[in-house]
Coordinates of C-alpha atoms and ligand atoms in Angstrom, one line a residue:
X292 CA 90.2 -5.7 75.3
X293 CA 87.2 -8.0 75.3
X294 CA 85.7 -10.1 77.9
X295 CA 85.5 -13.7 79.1
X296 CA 82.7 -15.3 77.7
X297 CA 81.3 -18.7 77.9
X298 CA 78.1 -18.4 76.0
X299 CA 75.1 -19.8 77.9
X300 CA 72.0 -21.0 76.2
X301 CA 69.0 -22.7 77.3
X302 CA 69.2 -26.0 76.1
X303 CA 68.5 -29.5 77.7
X304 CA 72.0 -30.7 77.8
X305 CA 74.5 -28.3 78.8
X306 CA 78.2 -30.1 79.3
X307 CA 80.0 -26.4 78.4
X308 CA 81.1 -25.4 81.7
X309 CA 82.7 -28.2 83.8
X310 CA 80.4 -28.5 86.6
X311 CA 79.2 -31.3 88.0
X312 CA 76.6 -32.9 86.9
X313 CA 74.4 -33.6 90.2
X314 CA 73.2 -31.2 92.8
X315 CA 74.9 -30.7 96.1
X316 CA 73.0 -33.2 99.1
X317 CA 69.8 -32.2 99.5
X318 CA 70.3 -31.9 103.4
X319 CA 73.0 -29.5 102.5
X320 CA 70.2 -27.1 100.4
X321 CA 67.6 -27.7 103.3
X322 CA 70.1 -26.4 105.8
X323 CA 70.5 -23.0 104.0
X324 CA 67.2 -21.7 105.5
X325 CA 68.4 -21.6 109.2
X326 CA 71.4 -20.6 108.0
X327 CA 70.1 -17.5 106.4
X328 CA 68.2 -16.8 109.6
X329 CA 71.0 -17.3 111.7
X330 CA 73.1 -14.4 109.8
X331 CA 73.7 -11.5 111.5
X332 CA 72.8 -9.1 108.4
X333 CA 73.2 -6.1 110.4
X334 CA 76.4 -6.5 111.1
X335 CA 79.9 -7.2 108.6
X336 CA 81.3 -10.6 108.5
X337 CA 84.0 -12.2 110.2
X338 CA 86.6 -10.4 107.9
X339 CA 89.5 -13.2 108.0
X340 CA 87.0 -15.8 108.0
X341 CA 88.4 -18.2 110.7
X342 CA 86.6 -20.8 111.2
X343 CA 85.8 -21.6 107.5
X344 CA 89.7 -21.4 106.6
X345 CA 90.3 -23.9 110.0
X346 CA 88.3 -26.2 108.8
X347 CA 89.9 -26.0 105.2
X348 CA 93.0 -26.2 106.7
X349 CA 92.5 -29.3 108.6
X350 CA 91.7 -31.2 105.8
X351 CA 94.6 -30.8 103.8
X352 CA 96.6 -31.0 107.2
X353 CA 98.3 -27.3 107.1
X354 CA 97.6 -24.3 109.4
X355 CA 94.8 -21.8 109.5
X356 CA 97.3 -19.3 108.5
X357 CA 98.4 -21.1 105.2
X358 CA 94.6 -20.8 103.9
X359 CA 93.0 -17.8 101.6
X360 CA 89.2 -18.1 100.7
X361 CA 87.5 -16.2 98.4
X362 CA 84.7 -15.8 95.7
X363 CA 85.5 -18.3 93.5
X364 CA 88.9 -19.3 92.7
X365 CA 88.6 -16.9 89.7
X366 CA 88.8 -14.1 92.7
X367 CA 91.9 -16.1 94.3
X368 CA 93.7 -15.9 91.4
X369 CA 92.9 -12.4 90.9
X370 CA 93.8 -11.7 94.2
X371 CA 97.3 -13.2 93.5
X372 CA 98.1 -11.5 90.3
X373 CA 97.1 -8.3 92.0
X374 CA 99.9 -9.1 94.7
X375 CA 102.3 -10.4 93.2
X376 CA 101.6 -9.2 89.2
X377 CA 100.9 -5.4 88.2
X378 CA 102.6 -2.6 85.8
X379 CA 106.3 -3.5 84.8
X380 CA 105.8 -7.6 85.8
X381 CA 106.0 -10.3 83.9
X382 CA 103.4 -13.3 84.0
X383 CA 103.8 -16.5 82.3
X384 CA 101.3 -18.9 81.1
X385 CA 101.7 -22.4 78.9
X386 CA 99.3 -22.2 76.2
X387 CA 96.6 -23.5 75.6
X388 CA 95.2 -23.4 79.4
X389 CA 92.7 -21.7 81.1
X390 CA 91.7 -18.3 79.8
X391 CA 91.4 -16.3 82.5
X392 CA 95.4 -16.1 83.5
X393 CA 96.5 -14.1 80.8
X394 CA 93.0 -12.2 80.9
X395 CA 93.7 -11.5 84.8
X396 CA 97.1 -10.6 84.3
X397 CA 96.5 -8.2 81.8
X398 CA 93.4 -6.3 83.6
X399 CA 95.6 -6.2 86.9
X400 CA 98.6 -4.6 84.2
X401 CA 101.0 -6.9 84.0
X402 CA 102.6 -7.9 80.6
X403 CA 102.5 -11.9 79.8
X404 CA 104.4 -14.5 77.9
X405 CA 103.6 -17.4 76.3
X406 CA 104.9 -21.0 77.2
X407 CA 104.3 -23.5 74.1
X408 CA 103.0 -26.8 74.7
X409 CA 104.0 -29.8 72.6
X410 CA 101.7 -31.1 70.0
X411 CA 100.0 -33.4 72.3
X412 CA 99.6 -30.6 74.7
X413 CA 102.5 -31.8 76.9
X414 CA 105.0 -29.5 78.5
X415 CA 108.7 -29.6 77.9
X416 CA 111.0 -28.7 80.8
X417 CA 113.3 -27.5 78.0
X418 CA 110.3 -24.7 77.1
X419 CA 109.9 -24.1 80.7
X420 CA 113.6 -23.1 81.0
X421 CA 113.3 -21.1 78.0
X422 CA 110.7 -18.9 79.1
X423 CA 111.7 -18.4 83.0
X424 CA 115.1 -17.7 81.9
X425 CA 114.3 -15.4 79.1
X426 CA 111.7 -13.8 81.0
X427 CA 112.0 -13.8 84.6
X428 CA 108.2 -13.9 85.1
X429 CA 107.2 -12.8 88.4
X430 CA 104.5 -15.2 88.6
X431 CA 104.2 -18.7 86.8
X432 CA 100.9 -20.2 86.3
X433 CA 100.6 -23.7 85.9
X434 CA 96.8 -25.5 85.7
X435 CA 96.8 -29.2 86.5
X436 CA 95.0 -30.8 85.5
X437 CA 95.0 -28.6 82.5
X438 CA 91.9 -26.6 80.9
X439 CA 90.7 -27.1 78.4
X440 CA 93.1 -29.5 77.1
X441 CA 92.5 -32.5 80.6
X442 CA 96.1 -33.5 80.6
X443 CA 98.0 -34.5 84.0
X444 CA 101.3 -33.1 84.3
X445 CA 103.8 -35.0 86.0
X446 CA 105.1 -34.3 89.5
X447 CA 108.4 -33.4 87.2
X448 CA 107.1 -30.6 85.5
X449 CA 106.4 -28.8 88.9
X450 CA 110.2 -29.8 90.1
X451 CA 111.5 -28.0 86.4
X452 CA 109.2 -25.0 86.8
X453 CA 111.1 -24.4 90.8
X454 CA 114.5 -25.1 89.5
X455 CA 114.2 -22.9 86.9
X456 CA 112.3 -19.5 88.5
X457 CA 112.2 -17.7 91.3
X458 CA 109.0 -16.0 91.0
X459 CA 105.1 -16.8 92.4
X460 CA 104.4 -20.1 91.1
X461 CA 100.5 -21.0 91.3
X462 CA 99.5 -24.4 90.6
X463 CA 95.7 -24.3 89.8
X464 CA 94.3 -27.4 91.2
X465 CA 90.6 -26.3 90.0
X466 CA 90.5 -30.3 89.0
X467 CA 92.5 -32.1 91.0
X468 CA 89.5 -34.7 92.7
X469 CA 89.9 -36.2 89.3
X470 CA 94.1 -36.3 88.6
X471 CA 96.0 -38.4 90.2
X472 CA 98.9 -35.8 92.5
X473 CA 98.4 -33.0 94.2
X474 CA 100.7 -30.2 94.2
X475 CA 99.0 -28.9 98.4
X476 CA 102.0 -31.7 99.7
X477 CA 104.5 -29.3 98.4
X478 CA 103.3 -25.7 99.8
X479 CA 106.5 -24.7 102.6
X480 CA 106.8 -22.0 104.0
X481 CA 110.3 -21.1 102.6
X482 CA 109.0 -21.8 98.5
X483 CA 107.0 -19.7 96.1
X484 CA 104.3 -22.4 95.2
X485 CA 100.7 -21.5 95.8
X486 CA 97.9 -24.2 94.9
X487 CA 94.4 -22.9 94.2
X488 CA 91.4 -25.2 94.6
X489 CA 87.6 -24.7 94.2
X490 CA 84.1 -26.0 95.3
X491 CA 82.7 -25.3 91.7
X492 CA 83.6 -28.6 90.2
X493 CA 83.4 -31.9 92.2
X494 CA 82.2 -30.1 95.6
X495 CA 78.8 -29.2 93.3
X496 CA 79.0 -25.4 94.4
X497 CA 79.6 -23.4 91.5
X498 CA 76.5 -21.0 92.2
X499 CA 78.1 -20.5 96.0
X500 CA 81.3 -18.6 94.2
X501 CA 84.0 -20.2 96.9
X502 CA 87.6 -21.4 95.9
X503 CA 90.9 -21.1 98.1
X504 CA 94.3 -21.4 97.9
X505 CA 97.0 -23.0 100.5
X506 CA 100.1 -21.3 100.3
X507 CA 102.8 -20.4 102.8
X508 CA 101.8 -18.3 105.9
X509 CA 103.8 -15.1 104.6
X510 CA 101.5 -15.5 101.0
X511 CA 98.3 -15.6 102.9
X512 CA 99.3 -12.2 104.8
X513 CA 100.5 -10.9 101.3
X514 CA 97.3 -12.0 100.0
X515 CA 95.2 -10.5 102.9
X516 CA 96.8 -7.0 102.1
X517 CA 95.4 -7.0 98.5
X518 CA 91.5 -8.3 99.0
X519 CA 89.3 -5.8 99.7
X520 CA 87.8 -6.0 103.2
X521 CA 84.8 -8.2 103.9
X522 CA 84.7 -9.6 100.6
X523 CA 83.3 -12.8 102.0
X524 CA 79.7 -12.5 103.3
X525 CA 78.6 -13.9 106.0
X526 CA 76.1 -16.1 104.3
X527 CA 78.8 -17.5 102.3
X528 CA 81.0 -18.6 105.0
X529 CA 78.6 -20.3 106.9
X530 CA 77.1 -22.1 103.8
X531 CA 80.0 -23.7 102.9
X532 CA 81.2 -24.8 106.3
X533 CA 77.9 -26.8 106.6
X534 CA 78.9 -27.8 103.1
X535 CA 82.4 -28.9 104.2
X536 CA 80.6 -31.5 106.3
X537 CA 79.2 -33.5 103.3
X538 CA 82.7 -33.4 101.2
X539 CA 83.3 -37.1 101.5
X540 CA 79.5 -37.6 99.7
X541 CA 80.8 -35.2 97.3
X542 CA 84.3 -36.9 96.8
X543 CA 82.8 -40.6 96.3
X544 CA 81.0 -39.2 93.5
X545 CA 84.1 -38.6 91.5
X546 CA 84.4 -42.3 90.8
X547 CA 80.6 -41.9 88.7
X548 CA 82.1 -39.2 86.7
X549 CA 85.4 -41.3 86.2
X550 CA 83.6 -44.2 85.3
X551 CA 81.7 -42.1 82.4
X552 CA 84.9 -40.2 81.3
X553 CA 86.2 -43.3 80.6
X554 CA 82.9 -44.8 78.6
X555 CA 83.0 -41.5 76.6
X556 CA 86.3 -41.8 75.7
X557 CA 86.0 -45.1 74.8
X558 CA 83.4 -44.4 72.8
X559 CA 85.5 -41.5 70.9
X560 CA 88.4 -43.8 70.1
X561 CA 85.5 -46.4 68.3
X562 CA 83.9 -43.5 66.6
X563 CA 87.7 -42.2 65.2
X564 CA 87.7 -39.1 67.1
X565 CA 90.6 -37.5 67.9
X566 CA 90.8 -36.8 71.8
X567 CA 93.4 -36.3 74.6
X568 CA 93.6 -38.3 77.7
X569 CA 91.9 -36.6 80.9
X570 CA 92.6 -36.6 84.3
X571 CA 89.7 -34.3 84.4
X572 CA 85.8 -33.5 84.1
X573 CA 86.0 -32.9 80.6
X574 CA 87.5 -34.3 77.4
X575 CA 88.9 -32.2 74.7
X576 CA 88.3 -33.7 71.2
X577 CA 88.5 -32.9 67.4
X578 CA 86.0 -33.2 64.2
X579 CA 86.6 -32.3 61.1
X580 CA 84.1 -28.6 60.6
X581 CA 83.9 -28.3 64.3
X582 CA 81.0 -25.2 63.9
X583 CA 78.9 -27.2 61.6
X584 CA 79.5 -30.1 64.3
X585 CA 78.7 -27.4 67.4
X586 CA 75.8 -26.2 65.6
X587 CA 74.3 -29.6 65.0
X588 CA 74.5 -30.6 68.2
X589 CA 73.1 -27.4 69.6
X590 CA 69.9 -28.7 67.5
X591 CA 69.5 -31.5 69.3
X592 CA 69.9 -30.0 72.8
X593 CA 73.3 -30.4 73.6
X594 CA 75.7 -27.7 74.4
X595 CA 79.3 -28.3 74.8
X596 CA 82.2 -25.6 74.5
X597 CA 82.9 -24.8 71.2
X598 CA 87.1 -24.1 71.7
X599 CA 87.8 -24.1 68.2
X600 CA 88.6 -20.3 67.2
X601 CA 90.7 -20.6 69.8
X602 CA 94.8 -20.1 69.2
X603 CA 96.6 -23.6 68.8
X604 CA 92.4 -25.3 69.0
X605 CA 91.3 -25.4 65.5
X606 CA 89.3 -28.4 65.0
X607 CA 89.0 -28.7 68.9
X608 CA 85.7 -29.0 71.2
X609 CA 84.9 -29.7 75.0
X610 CA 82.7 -32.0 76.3
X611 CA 82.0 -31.6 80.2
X612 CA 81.2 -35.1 81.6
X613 CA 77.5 -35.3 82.7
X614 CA 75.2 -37.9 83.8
X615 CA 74.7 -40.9 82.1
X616 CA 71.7 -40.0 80.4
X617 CA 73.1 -36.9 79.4
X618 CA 76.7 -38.2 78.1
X619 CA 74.3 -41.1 75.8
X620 CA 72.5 -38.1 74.2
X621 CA 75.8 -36.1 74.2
X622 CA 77.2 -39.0 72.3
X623 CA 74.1 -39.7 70.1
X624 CA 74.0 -35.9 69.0
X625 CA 77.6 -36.4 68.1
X626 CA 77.4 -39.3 65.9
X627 CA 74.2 -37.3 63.9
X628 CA 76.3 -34.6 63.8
X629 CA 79.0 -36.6 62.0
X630 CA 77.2 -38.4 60.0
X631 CA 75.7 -35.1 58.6
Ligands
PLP805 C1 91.3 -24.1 85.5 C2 90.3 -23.3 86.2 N1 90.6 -22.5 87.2 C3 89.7 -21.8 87.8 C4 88.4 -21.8 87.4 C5 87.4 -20.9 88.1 O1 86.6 -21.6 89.0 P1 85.8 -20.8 90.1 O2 84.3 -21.2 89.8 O3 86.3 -21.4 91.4 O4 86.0 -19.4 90.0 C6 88.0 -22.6 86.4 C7 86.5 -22.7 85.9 O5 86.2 -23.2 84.9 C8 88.9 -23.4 85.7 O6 88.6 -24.2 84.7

């Protein structure tokens, strides 16, 4: 097997990875001082850490015991596929979408099948049925909005994926400040669906590693059983409660980046560039010699993700959306690149 990779390189304008594009609140960074000195390093952390998963839980209106946190929701999802996945299992992904699923499931041992999306990167209910029938997948992953591709699924695509299986659905929700439904309203205690969420994107925390998942109280416990002991430090917890107190700042700057998707995309359809509507923090889009393209624009400083080797993705790159500044030079590298 090979790795994940998502090469870095130091250039001025990096819209590769989907992060946001501004800092988290500077009170929030001058705060981490006293909170370091206030950690007990001597001793292990709070092990099901409480009062971070309370305060999680009360703002998406569910119990303390319908909340995992861990390192990223990378580590959730591991966690997941190590509970529910595993040697003689079946997991099911709907290609193209986020790497990591299949590359999970496979390192944790479980075999996976392929869902195809339409042309235009839809799903079909009929595919759904196909595959859960055929396959009886254990766990389902569904990413909405999707990566790499942006698209929203509708609410109805969740209702045909829980007729049709009775396995672990997980509804990664790494995007959802910037789609329009969220699939937390449907979490019960009595159904499989378990929605994952992260503070890497919109929540500005990606160097912090937290993500979590609300699920019903019985997941959590199964969920519990699988994570190693400890694996949240205490550091962590405490930094991103304090952080949990400036998520309304965080949130109102979702409009900024929704205001700039929509300039960028704008500007894609006047330039004749093939793209797919985003509910996300990235646009997907297509040029004709995508490398040459890639390369170009890496000469002038900007890096975006360069998905086309990718299966179903020829043709196909990702823009993350950045700051103004650095979306203009995004799109002024793209146009030289073009025109080249
Ligand atoms: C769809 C999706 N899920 C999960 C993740 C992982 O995020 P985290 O930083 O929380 O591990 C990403 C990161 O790019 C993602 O795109």
């Amino acid at each position: 097997m090979s790795g994940y990779h998502s090469p870095q390189v130091d250039v001025p304008v990096r819209l590769n990875t989907n992060e946001s594009p501004f800092p988290p609140p500077a009170e929030w960074v001058a705060s981490l001082a006293a909170i370091a000195s206030d950690t007990e390093w001597n001793r292990y952390p709070d092990r099901s850490a409480l009062r971070l998963r309370a305060e999680i839980a009360a703002r998406h209106g569910v119990a303390v015991e319908n909340v995992f946190v861990a390192n990223g929701s990378n580590e959730v999802l591991q966690t997941i596929l190590l509970a529910y996945g595993g040697h003689g299992r079946t997991v099911a992904t709907y290609e193209p979408t986020y790497q990591m699923y299949a590359q999970i499931a496979r390192v944790t041992g479980a075999d996976v099948v392929t869902g195809e999306r339409r042309g235009d990167f839809t799903l079909d209910p009929e595919e759904i049925r196909r595959v859960s029938e055929r396959h009886r997948p254990a766990v389902t992953m569904l990413c909405n909005p999707n990566n790499p591709t942006g698209i929203v699924e509708p609410r109805e695509t969740l209702g045909a994926l829980r007729e049709a299986t009775d396995g672990v659905i997980v509804v990664d929700e790494a995007y959802a400040e910037f789609g329009d439904w969220s699939a937390v309203d449907d979490v019960r205690e009595e159904a499989n669906l378990i929605v994952t969420r992260t503070f890497s994107k919109t929540l500005s925390l990606a160097a912090l590693r937290v993500g979590y998942a609300v699920a019903p109280t019985w997941m959590v416990s199964d969920l519990e059983t699988a994570v190693l002991p400890y694996h949240l430090d205490a550091f962590k917890q405490a930094a991103t409660l304090a952080a949990l107190g400036h998520v309304d700042e965080m949130e109102r700057r979702v409009a900024a980046v929704r205001a700039e998707r929509a300039r960028i995309e704008s500007s894609f359809t006047e330039m004749a560039v093939e793209h797919w509507p985003s509910g996300a923090n990235f646009v997907l889009f297509r040029v004709p010699n995508a490398k040459d393209v890639w390369a170009s624009m890496l000469a002038d400083g900007v890096l975006v993700r360069d998905c086309s080797g990718w299966e179903r993705l020829a043709g196909c790159l990702r823009v993350t959306i950045g700051t103004p500044d650095e979306n203009s030079a995004f799109l002024a590298a793209l146009g030289r690149a073009l025109a080249r």
